[in-house]
Amino acid sequence: MQEISLLNSVIGPVMRGPSSSHCAAPYMMAKVARELSCSNGEVLKKAIVRFDPRGSFAPVYQAQSSDENFAAGFAGAALTDTDYRDILPRVTRGEGFLFAVEIVELENNNHPNRVDLELTVTERNGMDRADLYAGASVGGGMYYIDAMNGEPVFLTGKTASVFVWAPDIGARADNIAAGLALNGNKLLGISVDPDHDRCEIALQALPDTTLIASLRDQDGIKDVRFAAASQYPVCATDDLFSTSDAVIAVAEQQGGSLAEAGLVLEARRLGLSRDATRALFRERCELMLRVVAEGFDAKPEDNVMRFLTLRARKVRDANLPAGLGGAVLQDAIAGALSAMERDSNRGLVCAAPTAGSAGVVPGTLYGLIRHGIDLDGATDALQAMALVGAVFAARGTFAAECGGCSVETGASAAMAAAGVAQAFGGTPVQCFDAASMCLMNTLGLVCDPVGGDVEIPCHARNVAGVSHAFSSAMAVMAGFDAVLGYDELVDQTVKIGAMMHPDLRCTARGGCAATKTALRMVEAVTQVR
């Protein structure tokens, strides 16, 4: 079973904050847990988030605003809410509900991004109830919740889920599912857990409230809980993206276009028409370009970065010496910085594939748009980028906690290189060759954010990622042969990432973060606080 979606997992999610692992997934996990716990009219009273001291959340959850996103998810806030960043201080004071973070040893700590959630809710009868959830953020905004009150589950947010408890649930599950999958709502799966008298009905969307109420009133039903999909629902779980050869074969069937292959495969994944899927890609492309524009318009007084000032507009407008670089690359670099400045200032951005690498793809698209590629061409490029990223995700991970920066800016540079090749008429093989060049040159790239903030060296690495993308695409289009296959390089990226010392994987304890200058800077801003 494969749930990787181009719009959900590769050029998404849309989010707030500097890290998709530490911001997007926490927001969605908290929102799902809240919906499950408050399905029957309960009111959230307290939410406690627990991190293991040996995990990656513990040292950086404040610097990377994990707490802000957990709090907003528990509050049921929308990403576009104007008071999004005000929620954490309010709920920390107990306004609305009480929110707290605890650093304790977790019973299950098999992933660097493990987290336990405890929600206390007040039921309609006035009694309090505690619900316990456990799960992990696994990179690029993807996550899973694998325990709910001690019962095994596997929630990824890729479908709407309805849980039903009844003594004879095995005999009733099919009829219950049929009663919920009405009015065009697709039934995506039924899972029965006889040990806990429970079934889970996976649907494309949550059923109408009247259907839920009718189910709850049926004889023998002990409990019903539900949560909406936190991203676009995945309607097909067959293997679509595991090898570049398979993807290239689809592209050949689609007239030799990698962009068209991405569109066809994503439409199949989401159960949508080609036109509807194309509209979603176009919207995502426009969003990325809008993020870049908003970054350029940012005011210095609104900057909340701890170490960096706003430089994107200055880089875009600089008069460089003749012969140094080129206008396309300068604009793309400036666009990447603009998106990252928006990201670091907690603005709405799109992880592509992560927030730590959220500048490479938008910056590349901005450079293309500024120099002869129209919106349709840029959207084609984005589809090719997403497809190359999906193969990476299928074979590896986007979590820097597992693979260092090679799986963030390394992966995003590979994606962008394929998009540039696509934009200028490259074949599917050339697109993957350009991506391969990026990966072979980022093997072993560490993740070492100074002070835990996604600023230094993250913004600089996004600049390098854009440059890498254009130079790789140029070399391949000019006749250079990458020789080493993309799949093999993804596998080696993952293998080398696993060999890295933990201090070099997003803990702010090694690399750039451990330099004397960085330590002095962190000490200085800490004293100011």
Short mmCIF file of C-alpha atoms in Angstrom, two decimals:
data_model
loop_
_atom_site.label_atom_id
_atom_site.label_comp_id
_atom_site.label_asym_id
_atom_site.label_seq_id
_atom_site.Cartn_x
_atom_site.Cartn_y
_atom_site.Cartn_z
CA MET A 1 0.00 0.00 0.00
CA GLN A 2 1.33 3.44 -0.93
CA GLU A 3 -0.28 6.72 0.14
CA ILE A 4 2.25 9.18 -1.28
CA SER A 5 0.47 12.02 -3.04
CA LEU A 6 2.22 14.70 -5.07
CA LEU A 7 0.09 17.50 -3.63
CA ASN A 8 -0.01 16.18 -0.07
CA SER A 9 3.41 14.72 0.45
CA VAL A 10 5.82 16.33 -2.01
CA ILE A 11 4.73 19.88 -2.92
CA GLY A 12 2.76 20.20 0.26
CA PRO A 13 1.44 20.58 2.79
CA VAL A 14 0.50 24.22 2.96
CA MET A 15 1.55 25.26 6.44
CA ARG A 16 2.90 27.85 8.86
CA GLY A 17 6.35 27.68 10.36
CA PRO A 18 9.91 26.80 9.47
CA SER A 19 9.76 22.99 9.58
CA SER A 20 7.25 20.62 7.99
CA SER A 21 8.27 17.85 10.39
CA HIS A 22 8.01 20.11 13.41
CA CYS A 23 5.15 22.41 12.34
CA ALA A 24 2.84 20.98 9.66
CA ALA A 25 2.56 17.48 11.11
CA PRO A 26 2.04 18.72 14.69
CA TYR A 27 -0.78 20.99 13.53
CA MET A 28 -2.52 18.17 11.67
CA MET A 29 -1.95 15.55 14.40
CA ALA A 30 -3.40 17.86 17.05
CA LYS A 31 -6.37 18.77 14.86
CA VAL A 32 -7.19 15.10 14.20
CA ALA A 33 -6.87 14.21 17.89
CA ARG A 34 -9.15 17.08 18.86
CA GLU A 35 -11.79 16.05 16.33
CA LEU A 36 -11.72 12.44 17.55
CA SER A 37 -11.96 13.40 21.22
CA CYS A 38 -14.69 15.99 20.67
CA SER A 39 -16.81 14.00 18.19
CA ASN A 40 -19.77 13.75 20.57
CA GLY A 41 -20.04 17.34 21.70
CA GLU A 42 -17.21 17.16 24.24
CA VAL A 43 -15.32 20.35 25.12
CA LEU A 44 -11.53 20.36 25.26
CA LYS A 45 -10.30 21.20 28.75
CA LYS A 46 -6.57 20.39 28.64
CA ALA A 47 -4.03 19.26 26.05
CA ILE A 48 -0.58 17.98 27.00
CA VAL A 49 2.13 17.23 24.44
CA ARG A 50 4.97 14.96 25.53
CA PHE A 51 8.38 14.70 23.83
CA ASP A 52 11.19 12.31 24.64
CA PRO A 53 14.38 14.12 25.77
CA ARG A 54 16.39 12.04 23.29
CA GLY A 55 14.15 12.89 20.34
CA SER A 56 14.39 15.77 17.90
CA PHE A 57 11.36 17.73 19.16
CA ALA A 58 12.70 18.36 22.66
CA PRO A 59 15.62 20.68 21.81
CA VAL A 60 13.91 22.70 19.07
CA TYR A 61 10.14 22.70 19.66
CA GLN A 62 10.08 26.35 20.73
CA ALA A 63 12.57 27.67 18.18
CA GLN A 64 10.73 25.88 15.36
CA SER A 65 7.23 26.72 16.72
CA SER A 66 6.10 23.11 17.18
CA ASP A 67 4.27 24.24 20.32
CA GLU A 68 2.53 26.99 18.35
CA ASN A 69 1.26 24.52 15.77
CA PHE A 70 0.16 21.88 18.27
CA ALA A 71 -1.75 24.57 20.14
CA ALA A 72 -3.43 25.85 16.97
CA GLY A 73 -4.40 22.32 15.94
CA PHE A 74 -5.92 21.61 19.34
CA ALA A 75 -7.83 24.89 19.06
CA GLY A 76 -9.25 23.81 15.71
CA ALA A 77 -7.82 26.93 14.07
CA ALA A 78 -7.55 27.37 10.31
CA LEU A 79 -4.12 28.08 8.85
CA THR A 80 -5.46 31.34 7.45
CA ASP A 81 -6.78 32.62 10.81
CA THR A 82 -5.38 36.07 11.49
CA ASP A 83 -4.84 35.29 15.18
CA TYR A 84 -3.04 31.98 14.53
CA ARG A 85 0.14 33.06 16.31
CA ASP A 86 -1.81 34.43 19.30
CA ILE A 87 -3.32 31.05 20.19
CA LEU A 88 -0.29 29.60 21.98
CA PRO A 89 0.10 32.38 24.58
CA ARG A 90 -3.65 32.33 25.24
CA VAL A 91 -3.97 28.59 25.82
CA THR A 92 -0.72 28.46 27.80
CA ARG A 93 -2.52 30.80 30.21
CA GLY A 94 -5.52 28.47 30.18
CA GLU A 95 -7.81 30.65 28.10
CA GLY A 96 -10.22 28.32 26.26
CA PHE A 97 -8.26 25.26 27.35
CA LEU A 98 -4.96 24.64 29.10
CA PHE A 99 -1.99 23.70 26.93
CA ALA A 100 1.36 22.38 28.14
CA VAL A 101 4.49 20.63 26.85
CA GLU A 102 6.28 18.01 28.94
CA ILE A 103 9.71 16.48 28.26
CA VAL A 104 9.58 12.93 29.60
CA GLU A 105 10.80 9.51 28.50
CA LEU A 106 8.25 7.97 26.17
CA GLU A 107 7.40 4.30 26.42
CA ASN A 108 7.61 4.00 22.64
CA ASN A 109 10.50 6.01 21.21
CA ASN A 110 11.23 4.23 17.93
CA HIS A 111 11.35 7.44 15.84
CA PRO A 112 13.15 10.76 16.43
CA ASN A 113 9.85 12.62 15.99
CA ARG A 114 7.77 10.54 18.42
CA VAL A 115 5.11 12.35 20.42
CA ASP A 116 2.40 11.45 22.94
CA LEU A 117 -0.76 13.52 23.24
CA GLU A 118 -3.11 13.60 26.23
CA LEU A 119 -6.43 15.37 25.85
CA THR A 120 -8.79 15.96 28.74
CA VAL A 121 -12.32 16.71 27.60
CA THR A 122 -15.53 17.49 29.42
CA GLU A 123 -18.38 15.29 28.23
CA ARG A 124 -21.92 16.51 27.81
CA ASN A 125 -22.83 14.96 31.17
CA GLY A 126 -20.24 17.17 32.87
CA MET A 127 -17.75 14.37 33.54
CA ASP A 128 -14.10 14.66 32.49
CA ARG A 129 -12.42 12.03 30.30
CA ALA A 130 -8.77 11.64 29.29
CA ASP A 131 -7.81 10.39 25.82
CA LEU A 132 -4.28 9.28 24.97
CA TYR A 133 -2.78 9.30 21.47
CA ALA A 134 0.69 8.33 20.27
CA GLY A 135 2.29 8.93 16.91
CA ALA A 136 5.18 10.38 14.95
CA SER A 137 5.97 13.02 12.35
CA VAL A 138 7.79 11.27 9.52
CA GLY A 139 8.93 14.13 7.27
CA GLY A 140 7.46 16.48 4.70
CA GLY A 141 4.39 17.03 6.87
CA MET A 142 3.52 13.33 6.78
CA TYR A 143 2.63 11.67 10.08
CA TYR A 144 0.90 8.74 11.67
CA ILE A 145 -1.07 8.18 14.87
CA ASP A 146 -0.66 4.53 15.83
CA ALA A 147 -2.32 4.34 19.23
CA MET A 148 -5.58 5.69 20.64
CA ASN A 149 -6.30 4.93 24.27
CA GLY A 150 -4.07 1.89 24.06
CA GLU A 151 -5.80 0.52 20.97
CA PRO A 152 -3.73 0.12 17.80
CA VAL A 153 -4.75 2.40 14.92
CA PHE A 154 -2.98 3.83 11.90
CA LEU A 155 -4.19 7.30 11.06
CA THR A 156 -2.31 9.32 8.45
CA GLY A 157 -4.89 11.98 7.66
CA LYS A 158 -5.15 10.75 4.08
CA THR A 159 -8.83 9.79 4.48
CA ALA A 160 -11.77 10.82 6.59
CA SER A 161 -12.14 8.25 9.39
CA VAL A 162 -15.18 7.10 11.35
CA PHE A 163 -14.56 4.78 14.31
CA VAL A 164 -17.45 2.71 15.63
CA TRP A 165 -17.49 0.52 18.75
CA ALA A 166 -20.10 -2.24 19.18
CA PRO A 167 -20.02 -5.80 20.56
CA ASP A 168 -20.99 -7.37 17.22
CA ILE A 169 -19.02 -4.98 15.06
CA GLY A 170 -17.60 -7.65 12.73
CA ALA A 171 -21.07 -8.61 11.53
CA ARG A 172 -22.23 -5.00 11.21
CA ALA A 173 -19.22 -3.25 9.69
CA ASP A 174 -20.21 -3.65 6.03
CA ASN A 175 -23.74 -2.35 6.62
CA ILE A 176 -22.43 0.57 8.67
CA ALA A 177 -20.01 1.47 5.89
CA ALA A 178 -22.73 1.27 3.25
CA GLY A 179 -24.89 3.58 5.32
CA LEU A 180 -22.14 6.20 5.49
CA ALA A 181 -20.88 6.05 1.88
CA LEU A 182 -23.79 7.88 0.30
CA ASN A 183 -24.27 10.90 -1.98
CA GLY A 184 -21.12 10.21 -3.98
CA ASN A 185 -18.89 9.79 -0.92
CA LYS A 186 -16.32 7.10 -1.78
CA LEU A 187 -15.76 4.19 0.60
CA LEU A 188 -11.98 3.73 0.80
CA GLY A 189 -11.67 0.95 3.30
CA ILE A 190 -13.07 -0.99 6.25
CA SER A 191 -10.85 -2.17 9.10
CA VAL A 192 -12.25 -4.37 11.87
CA ASP A 193 -10.51 -4.86 15.22
CA PRO A 194 -12.44 -7.65 16.96
CA ASP A 195 -10.19 -7.50 20.03
CA HIS A 196 -11.53 -4.04 20.79
CA ASP A 197 -15.04 -4.39 19.26
CA ARG A 198 -14.15 -1.61 16.85
CA CYS A 199 -14.18 -0.85 13.16
CA GLU A 200 -12.79 2.06 11.19
CA ILE A 201 -14.56 3.27 8.06
CA ALA A 202 -12.27 5.23 5.72
CA LEU A 203 -14.09 7.63 3.39
CA GLN A 204 -13.28 10.35 0.90
CA ALA A 205 -15.11 12.86 3.10
CA LEU A 206 -16.92 12.87 6.42
CA PRO A 207 -20.58 11.81 6.12
CA ASP A 208 -23.38 14.26 6.67
CA THR A 209 -24.00 14.99 10.36
CA THR A 210 -27.46 13.41 10.11
CA LEU A 211 -25.90 10.11 9.01
CA ILE A 212 -23.50 10.22 11.95
CA ALA A 213 -26.36 10.98 14.34
CA SER A 214 -28.44 8.14 12.91
CA LEU A 215 -25.53 5.73 13.34
CA ARG A 216 -24.94 6.85 16.91
CA ASP A 217 -28.61 6.13 17.75
CA GLN A 218 -28.55 2.54 16.48
CA ASP A 219 -29.00 -0.24 19.04
CA GLY A 220 -25.77 -1.66 20.40
CA ILE A 221 -23.54 1.20 19.27
CA LYS A 222 -21.32 2.08 22.23
CA ASP A 223 -19.33 4.95 20.74
CA VAL A 224 -18.72 6.80 17.47
CA ARG A 225 -15.76 9.07 16.80
CA PHE A 226 -14.64 10.72 13.59
CA ALA A 227 -12.09 13.03 12.02
CA ALA A 228 -11.88 14.67 8.63
CA ALA A 229 -8.98 14.10 6.28
CA SER A 230 -6.20 16.55 7.08
CA GLN A 231 -5.08 16.69 3.43
CA TYR A 232 -6.51 15.71 0.05
CA PRO A 233 -8.05 12.24 0.55
CA VAL A 234 -6.12 9.41 -1.04
CA CYS A 235 -8.48 7.20 -3.03
CA ALA A 236 -5.99 4.75 -4.58
CA THR A 237 -3.18 3.11 -2.62
CA ASP A 238 -1.45 1.11 -5.35
CA ASP A 239 2.27 1.53 -5.96
CA LEU A 240 2.71 4.45 -8.35
CA PHE A 241 6.07 6.00 -7.55
CA SER A 242 8.63 3.45 -6.36
CA THR A 243 10.99 3.52 -9.36
CA SER A 244 12.03 6.13 -11.89
CA ASP A 245 11.80 3.53 -14.67
CA ALA A 246 8.12 2.92 -13.90
CA VAL A 247 7.43 6.66 -13.86
CA ILE A 248 9.33 7.19 -17.14
CA ALA A 249 7.27 4.37 -18.69
CA VAL A 250 4.09 6.23 -17.78
CA ALA A 251 5.56 9.41 -19.24
CA GLU A 252 6.26 7.62 -22.53
CA GLN A 253 2.63 6.52 -22.60
CA GLN A 254 1.68 10.18 -22.16
CA GLY A 255 3.57 11.47 -25.18
CA GLY A 256 6.97 11.62 -23.51
CA SER A 257 5.94 14.21 -20.92
CA LEU A 258 6.99 13.81 -17.30
CA ALA A 259 4.59 16.62 -16.40
CA GLU A 260 1.68 14.75 -17.97
CA ALA A 261 2.70 11.56 -16.13
CA GLY A 262 2.59 13.46 -12.84
CA LEU A 263 -0.87 14.78 -13.63
CA VAL A 264 -2.25 11.36 -14.62
CA LEU A 265 -0.81 9.56 -11.61
CA GLU A 266 -1.95 12.19 -9.10
CA ALA A 267 -5.47 12.19 -10.57
CA ARG A 268 -5.52 8.44 -10.04
CA ARG A 269 -4.21 8.81 -6.49
CA LEU A 270 -6.82 11.37 -5.46
CA GLY A 271 -9.72 9.89 -7.42
CA LEU A 272 -10.22 13.15 -9.32
CA SER A 273 -10.59 14.07 -12.97
CA ARG A 274 -7.60 15.23 -14.96
CA ASP A 275 -8.98 18.77 -15.15
CA ALA A 276 -9.72 18.93 -11.42
CA THR A 277 -6.21 17.72 -10.63
CA ARG A 278 -4.65 20.19 -13.05
CA ALA A 279 -6.56 22.99 -11.33
CA LEU A 280 -5.08 21.92 -7.97
CA PHE A 281 -1.54 21.96 -9.39
CA ARG A 282 -2.14 25.39 -10.90
CA GLU A 283 -3.47 26.68 -7.57
CA ARG A 284 -0.40 25.30 -5.80
CA CYS A 285 1.88 26.97 -8.35
CA GLU A 286 0.08 30.29 -7.91
CA LEU A 287 0.31 29.93 -4.13
CA MET A 288 4.09 29.45 -4.29
CA LEU A 289 4.48 32.50 -6.50
CA ARG A 290 2.27 34.49 -4.13
CA VAL A 291 4.43 33.45 -1.17
CA VAL A 292 7.48 34.79 -3.00
CA ALA A 293 5.69 38.07 -3.73
CA GLU A 294 4.62 38.42 -0.08
CA GLY A 295 8.19 37.81 1.03
CA PHE A 296 9.44 40.63 -1.19
CA ASP A 297 6.78 42.95 0.26
CA ALA A 298 7.67 42.14 3.90
CA LYS A 299 8.53 45.08 6.16
CA PRO A 300 11.67 45.01 8.33
CA GLU A 301 9.64 45.84 11.43
CA ASP A 302 7.62 42.63 10.96
CA ASN A 303 10.71 40.40 10.91
CA VAL A 304 10.82 37.96 13.85
CA MET A 305 13.88 35.99 12.76
CA ARG A 306 16.45 35.76 15.53
CA PHE A 307 19.60 35.88 13.42
CA LEU A 308 18.83 37.10 9.91
CA THR A 309 17.42 40.28 8.42
CA LEU A 310 15.33 40.51 5.27
CA ARG A 311 17.61 40.32 2.24
CA ALA A 312 15.53 38.83 -0.60
CA ARG A 313 14.45 42.12 -2.17
CA LYS A 314 18.00 43.46 -1.95
CA VAL A 315 19.34 40.37 -3.74
CA ARG A 316 16.67 40.63 -6.44
CA ASP A 317 17.35 44.31 -7.11
CA ALA A 318 21.15 44.21 -6.88
CA ASN A 319 23.20 45.35 -9.88
CA LEU A 320 25.75 42.58 -10.17
CA PRO A 321 28.97 42.87 -12.17
CA ALA A 322 28.57 41.96 -15.83
CA GLY A 323 29.26 38.31 -16.46
CA LEU A 324 28.51 37.19 -12.89
CA GLY A 325 25.71 34.67 -12.93
CA GLY A 326 22.65 35.65 -14.92
CA ALA A 327 19.26 37.31 -14.50
CA VAL A 328 17.31 34.03 -14.30
CA LEU A 329 19.53 32.63 -11.58
CA GLN A 330 19.60 35.90 -9.64
CA ASP A 331 15.80 36.07 -9.64
CA ALA A 332 15.51 32.41 -8.66
CA ILE A 333 17.94 32.87 -5.76
CA ALA A 334 16.07 35.96 -4.61
CA GLY A 335 12.77 34.10 -4.90
CA ALA A 336 14.12 31.26 -2.79
CA LEU A 337 15.25 33.70 -0.10
CA SER A 338 11.90 35.47 -0.21
CA ALA A 339 9.98 32.23 0.38
CA MET A 340 12.34 31.23 3.20
CA GLU A 341 11.98 34.63 4.87
CA ARG A 342 8.23 34.22 4.71
CA ASP A 343 8.67 30.72 6.13
CA SER A 344 10.92 31.79 9.00
CA ASN A 345 8.50 34.59 9.87
CA ARG A 346 5.70 32.02 10.29
CA GLY A 347 3.83 33.11 7.20
CA LEU A 348 1.71 30.75 5.14
CA VAL A 349 4.00 28.70 2.86
CA CYS A 350 4.08 25.43 0.98
CA ALA A 351 6.53 22.73 2.03
CA ALA A 352 8.29 21.54 -1.11
CA PRO A 353 8.97 18.95 0.09
CA THR A 354 9.75 20.39 3.55
CA ALA A 355 9.58 23.79 5.20
CA GLY A 356 13.35 23.76 5.62
CA SER A 357 13.63 23.57 1.83
CA ALA A 358 10.54 25.64 1.05
CA GLY A 359 12.46 28.18 -1.02
CA VAL A 360 14.03 26.03 -3.71
CA VAL A 361 10.96 25.09 -5.74
CA PRO A 362 9.11 28.45 -5.43
CA GLY A 363 12.34 30.33 -6.18
CA THR A 364 12.93 28.21 -9.26
CA LEU A 365 9.36 28.78 -10.45
CA TYR A 366 9.75 32.52 -9.87
CA GLY A 367 12.93 32.56 -11.95
CA LEU A 368 11.19 30.69 -14.76
CA ILE A 369 8.11 32.94 -14.70
CA ARG A 370 10.27 36.08 -14.80
CA HIS A 371 12.11 34.88 -17.89
CA GLY A 372 9.81 33.50 -20.54
CA ILE A 373 7.95 30.55 -19.01
CA ASP A 374 4.22 31.20 -18.65
CA LEU A 375 1.98 29.93 -15.84
CA ASP A 376 1.03 26.79 -17.76
CA GLY A 377 4.69 26.01 -18.37
CA ALA A 378 5.51 26.65 -14.72
CA THR A 379 2.67 24.35 -13.67
CA ASP A 380 4.06 21.65 -15.97
CA ALA A 381 7.45 22.14 -14.34
CA LEU A 382 5.87 21.82 -10.90
CA GLN A 383 4.20 18.53 -11.89
CA ALA A 384 7.55 17.15 -13.04
CA MET A 385 9.22 18.36 -9.84
CA ALA A 386 6.55 16.69 -7.73
CA LEU A 387 6.85 13.39 -9.56
CA VAL A 388 10.63 13.25 -9.07
CA GLY A 389 10.09 14.05 -5.39
CA ALA A 390 7.52 11.27 -5.10
CA VAL A 391 10.06 8.67 -6.20
CA PHE A 392 12.38 10.04 -3.51
CA ALA A 393 9.61 9.77 -0.90
CA ALA A 394 8.70 6.24 -1.98
CA ARG A 395 12.28 5.07 -1.49
CA GLY A 396 13.31 7.24 1.44
CA THR A 397 12.20 10.05 3.73
CA PHE A 398 12.08 13.83 3.80
CA ALA A 399 12.78 13.94 7.55
CA ALA A 400 16.09 15.66 8.28
CA GLU A 401 15.94 13.98 11.68
CA CYS A 402 16.57 10.73 9.79
CA GLY A 403 18.68 11.81 6.82
CA GLY A 404 20.11 15.26 7.39
CA CYS A 405 19.74 18.13 4.94
CA SER A 406 20.45 15.79 2.03
CA VAL A 407 16.81 14.68 2.24
CA GLU A 408 15.57 18.28 2.41
CA THR A 409 17.49 20.75 0.24
CA GLY A 410 19.13 17.81 -1.55
CA ALA A 411 15.75 16.41 -2.50
CA SER A 412 14.26 19.81 -3.33
CA ALA A 413 17.22 20.68 -5.57
CA ALA A 414 16.74 17.37 -7.40
CA MET A 415 13.07 18.17 -7.86
CA ALA A 416 13.76 21.69 -9.08
CA ALA A 417 16.42 20.48 -11.52
CA ALA A 418 13.89 18.16 -13.11
CA GLY A 419 11.42 21.04 -13.35
CA VAL A 420 13.93 23.30 -15.09
CA ALA A 421 14.73 20.54 -17.57
CA GLN A 422 10.99 20.02 -18.16
CA ALA A 423 10.43 23.76 -18.71
CA PHE A 424 13.04 23.87 -21.47
CA GLY A 425 11.95 20.76 -23.33
CA GLY A 426 13.93 18.06 -21.53
CA THR A 427 12.94 14.42 -21.89
CA PRO A 428 11.87 12.38 -18.85
CA VAL A 429 15.29 10.73 -18.81
CA GLN A 430 17.01 14.13 -18.86
CA CYS A 431 14.78 15.34 -16.03
CA PHE A 432 15.82 12.40 -13.85
CA ASP A 433 19.46 12.81 -14.92
CA ALA A 434 19.42 16.42 -13.74
CA ALA A 435 17.90 15.26 -10.46
CA SER A 436 20.59 12.60 -10.12
CA MET A 437 23.35 15.22 -10.43
CA CYS A 438 21.90 17.10 -7.49
CA LEU A 439 21.70 14.02 -5.30
CA MET A 440 25.23 12.81 -6.03
CA ASN A 441 26.53 16.19 -4.91
CA THR A 442 24.49 16.43 -1.71
CA LEU A 443 25.21 12.98 -0.28
CA GLY A 444 25.89 13.32 3.42
CA LEU A 445 24.74 16.94 3.72
CA VAL A 446 24.05 17.48 7.42
CA CYS A 447 21.17 19.30 9.11
CA ASP A 448 22.66 21.74 11.62
CA PRO A 449 20.37 24.73 12.28
CA VAL A 450 21.96 27.34 14.49
CA GLY A 451 19.98 27.59 17.70
CA GLY A 452 17.39 25.24 16.27
CA ASP A 453 16.02 28.04 14.07
CA VAL A 454 15.53 27.35 10.37
CA GLU A 455 17.67 30.34 9.38
CA ILE A 456 21.41 29.57 9.39
CA PRO A 457 22.50 27.70 7.27
CA CYS A 458 19.03 26.87 5.94
CA HIS A 459 18.49 30.04 3.89
CA ALA A 460 21.96 29.70 2.38
CA ARG A 461 21.31 26.07 1.50
CA ASN A 462 18.13 27.06 -0.32
CA VAL A 463 20.22 29.50 -2.36
CA ALA A 464 22.62 26.66 -3.12
CA GLY A 465 19.72 24.34 -3.96
CA VAL A 466 18.38 26.72 -6.61
CA SER A 467 21.84 27.21 -8.07
CA HIS A 468 22.39 23.47 -8.07
CA ALA A 469 19.09 22.89 -9.85
CA PHE A 470 19.82 25.28 -12.71
CA SER A 471 23.43 24.17 -13.16
CA SER A 472 22.46 20.48 -13.20
CA ALA A 473 19.67 21.06 -15.71
CA MET A 474 22.02 23.12 -17.89
CA ALA A 475 24.69 20.43 -17.86
CA VAL A 476 22.28 17.64 -18.76
CA MET A 477 20.53 19.65 -21.48
CA ALA A 478 23.99 20.40 -22.90
CA GLY A 479 24.80 16.71 -23.14
CA PHE A 480 26.28 15.71 -19.76
CA ASP A 481 25.41 12.19 -18.61
CA ALA A 482 24.84 11.70 -14.87
CA VAL A 483 25.68 7.98 -15.30
CA LEU A 484 24.44 6.99 -11.83
CA GLY A 485 20.72 6.25 -11.69
CA TYR A 486 18.33 8.35 -9.63
CA ASP A 487 16.93 5.41 -7.65
CA GLU A 488 20.39 4.26 -6.61
CA LEU A 489 21.29 7.75 -5.46
CA VAL A 490 18.09 8.06 -3.42
CA ASP A 491 18.93 4.75 -1.76
CA GLN A 492 22.47 5.92 -0.98
CA THR A 493 21.16 9.23 0.36
CA VAL A 494 18.99 7.31 2.81
CA LYS A 495 21.78 4.89 3.72
CA ILE A 496 24.30 7.64 4.41
CA GLY A 497 21.71 9.63 6.35
CA ALA A 498 21.22 6.68 8.69
CA MET A 499 24.99 6.57 9.27
CA MET A 500 25.16 10.20 10.37
CA HIS A 501 25.75 10.97 14.03
CA PRO A 502 22.51 12.15 15.69
CA ASP A 503 24.10 15.55 16.35
CA LEU A 504 24.13 16.10 12.58
CA ARG A 505 20.43 15.42 12.09
CA CYS A 506 18.37 18.47 13.07
CA THR A 507 19.33 18.67 16.75
CA ALA A 508 21.32 21.93 16.58
CA ARG A 509 24.22 20.21 18.30
CA GLY A 510 26.72 19.84 15.44
CA GLY A 511 28.02 21.33 12.21
CA CYS A 512 27.26 25.02 11.72
CA ALA A 513 25.33 25.07 14.98
CA ALA A 514 28.45 24.10 16.94
CA THR A 515 30.76 26.82 15.59
CA LYS A 516 32.04 29.40 18.06
CA THR A 517 30.25 32.19 16.23
CA ALA A 518 26.96 30.31 16.26
CA LEU A 519 27.24 29.55 19.97
CA ARG A 520 27.96 33.22 20.73
CA MET A 521 24.96 34.28 18.62
CA VAL A 522 22.64 31.85 20.39
CA GLU A 523 23.91 32.97 23.79
CA ALA A 524 23.37 36.61 22.86
CA VAL A 525 19.76 36.19 21.73
CA THR A 526 19.01 33.94 24.72
CA GLN A 527 20.22 36.64 27.11
CA VAL A 528 18.05 39.21 25.34
CA ARG A 529 15.01 37.04 26.01
#
